[in-house]
């Protein structure tokens, strides 16, 4: 019933020291669900099950780059988080705590859809 958030490290190329959700870019030719599972494993060190995509967001960012974000929910198979070099902290938060730490419009839209 909680949401895993990761804080981007000070040296992260985008949004340093901001809280984020596990995720990343699809590799060329990669199946989207496999990509989500891979990114969670790379960034948080855990495997998930019951993965479900429930929303999508598209935007042009401040660098004029087009991004599509796929929102998902899943169950963690363990609680043993092992962070990648991209992050320096993690937290499990409630739906009520989430907006105080992750307040980007797409995240708030996703939260409302959960």
Coordinates of C-alpha atoms in Angstrom, one line a residue:
X1 CA 0.0 0.0 0.0
X2 CA 3.0 2.3 -0.1
X3 CA 4.9 4.0 -2.9
X4 CA 8.7 3.6 -3.4
X5 CA 10.4 6.9 -4.1
X6 CA 14.1 7.4 -4.8
X7 CA 16.1 10.6 -4.3
X8 CA 18.3 11.5 -7.3
X9 CA 21.9 11.9 -6.3
X10 CA 23.7 15.3 -6.2
X11 CA 25.6 14.3 -9.5
X12 CA 22.4 13.2 -11.3
X13 CA 22.3 14.9 -14.7
X14 CA 18.6 15.7 -14.4
X15 CA 16.8 16.9 -11.3
X16 CA 19.6 16.4 -8.7
X17 CA 18.4 15.9 -5.1
X18 CA 14.8 15.6 -6.1
X19 CA 12.6 12.7 -5.3
X20 CA 11.6 10.5 -8.2
X21 CA 9.9 7.2 -9.1
X22 CA 11.9 4.2 -10.3
X23 CA 12.0 4.2 -14.1
X24 CA 14.0 5.1 -17.1
X25 CA 14.3 4.9 -20.8
X26 CA 13.2 2.0 -23.0
X27 CA 16.1 0.4 -24.9
X28 CA 15.8 0.1 -28.6
X29 CA 13.5 -2.9 -29.4
X30 CA 12.8 -3.6 -25.8
X31 CA 9.3 -4.8 -24.7
X32 CA 7.8 -2.0 -22.5
X33 CA 6.9 -4.3 -19.5
X34 CA 10.4 -5.8 -19.5
X35 CA 11.9 -2.3 -19.6
X36 CA 9.9 -1.3 -16.5
X37 CA 11.0 -4.5 -14.6
X38 CA 14.7 -3.9 -15.7
X39 CA 14.7 -0.2 -14.6
X40 CA 13.2 -1.1 -11.2
X41 CA 15.9 -3.8 -10.7
X42 CA 18.7 -1.4 -11.9
X43 CA 17.6 1.5 -9.7
X44 CA 16.2 -0.2 -6.6
X45 CA 17.6 -3.7 -6.7
X46 CA 14.3 -5.4 -6.4
X47 CA 12.1 -7.5 -8.6
X48 CA 8.3 -6.9 -8.9
X49 CA 5.2 -8.9 -9.7
X50 CA 1.6 -8.0 -10.8
X51 CA 3.0 -5.2 -12.9
X52 CA 0.1 -3.1 -14.4
X53 CA 0.4 0.0 -16.6
X54 CA -2.4 2.5 -15.6
X55 CA -1.7 5.9 -17.2
X56 CA 0.5 7.8 -19.7
X57 CA 1.8 11.4 -19.8
X58 CA 3.6 13.2 -22.7
X59 CA 5.3 16.6 -22.5
X60 CA 8.0 18.7 -24.0
X61 CA 10.5 19.7 -21.3
X62 CA 12.5 22.8 -20.6
X63 CA 15.2 21.6 -23.0
X64 CA 12.6 21.2 -25.8
X65 CA 12.9 17.4 -25.6
X66 CA 9.8 15.2 -25.9
X67 CA 9.2 12.7 -23.2
X68 CA 6.5 10.1 -22.7
X69 CA 6.1 8.7 -19.2
X70 CA 4.3 5.4 -18.5
X71 CA 2.8 5.1 -15.0
X72 CA 2.7 1.6 -13.5
X73 CA 2.0 -0.1 -10.2
X74 CA 3.5 -3.4 -9.0
X75 CA 4.2 -5.4 -5.9
X76 CA 7.7 -5.6 -4.6
X77 CA 8.9 -9.2 -4.1
X78 CA 11.2 -8.0 -1.3
X79 CA 11.9 -4.9 0.8
X80 CA 15.7 -5.1 0.4
X81 CA 16.4 -1.9 -1.6
X82 CA 19.8 -1.6 -3.2
X83 CA 20.2 1.8 -4.8
X84 CA 22.1 2.5 -8.0
X85 CA 24.7 5.3 -8.4
X86 CA 21.9 7.5 -9.7
X87 CA 20.2 7.7 -6.3
X88 CA 21.3 8.4 -2.7
X89 CA 18.1 7.8 -0.6
X90 CA 14.8 5.9 -0.8
X91 CA 11.6 6.0 1.1
X92 CA 8.3 4.1 1.2
X93 CA 5.6 6.7 1.4
X94 CA 1.8 6.8 1.7
X95 CA -0.4 8.4 -0.9
X96 CA -0.9 11.2 1.6
X97 CA 2.9 11.8 1.9
X98 CA 3.7 11.5 -1.7
X99 CA 2.7 15.0 -3.0
X100 CA 4.9 16.7 -0.4
X101 CA 8.0 15.1 -1.9
X102 CA 7.0 14.4 -5.6
X103 CA 5.1 17.4 -6.7
X104 CA 5.7 17.4 -10.5
X105 CA 2.3 17.6 -12.4
X106 CA 2.7 14.2 -14.0
X107 CA 3.3 12.6 -10.6
X108 CA 0.3 14.2 -9.1
X109 CA -1.9 13.1 -12.1
X110 CA -0.6 9.5 -11.6
X111 CA -1.3 9.7 -7.9
X112 CA -4.9 10.7 -8.5
X113 CA -5.3 7.7 -10.9
X114 CA -4.1 5.2 -8.3

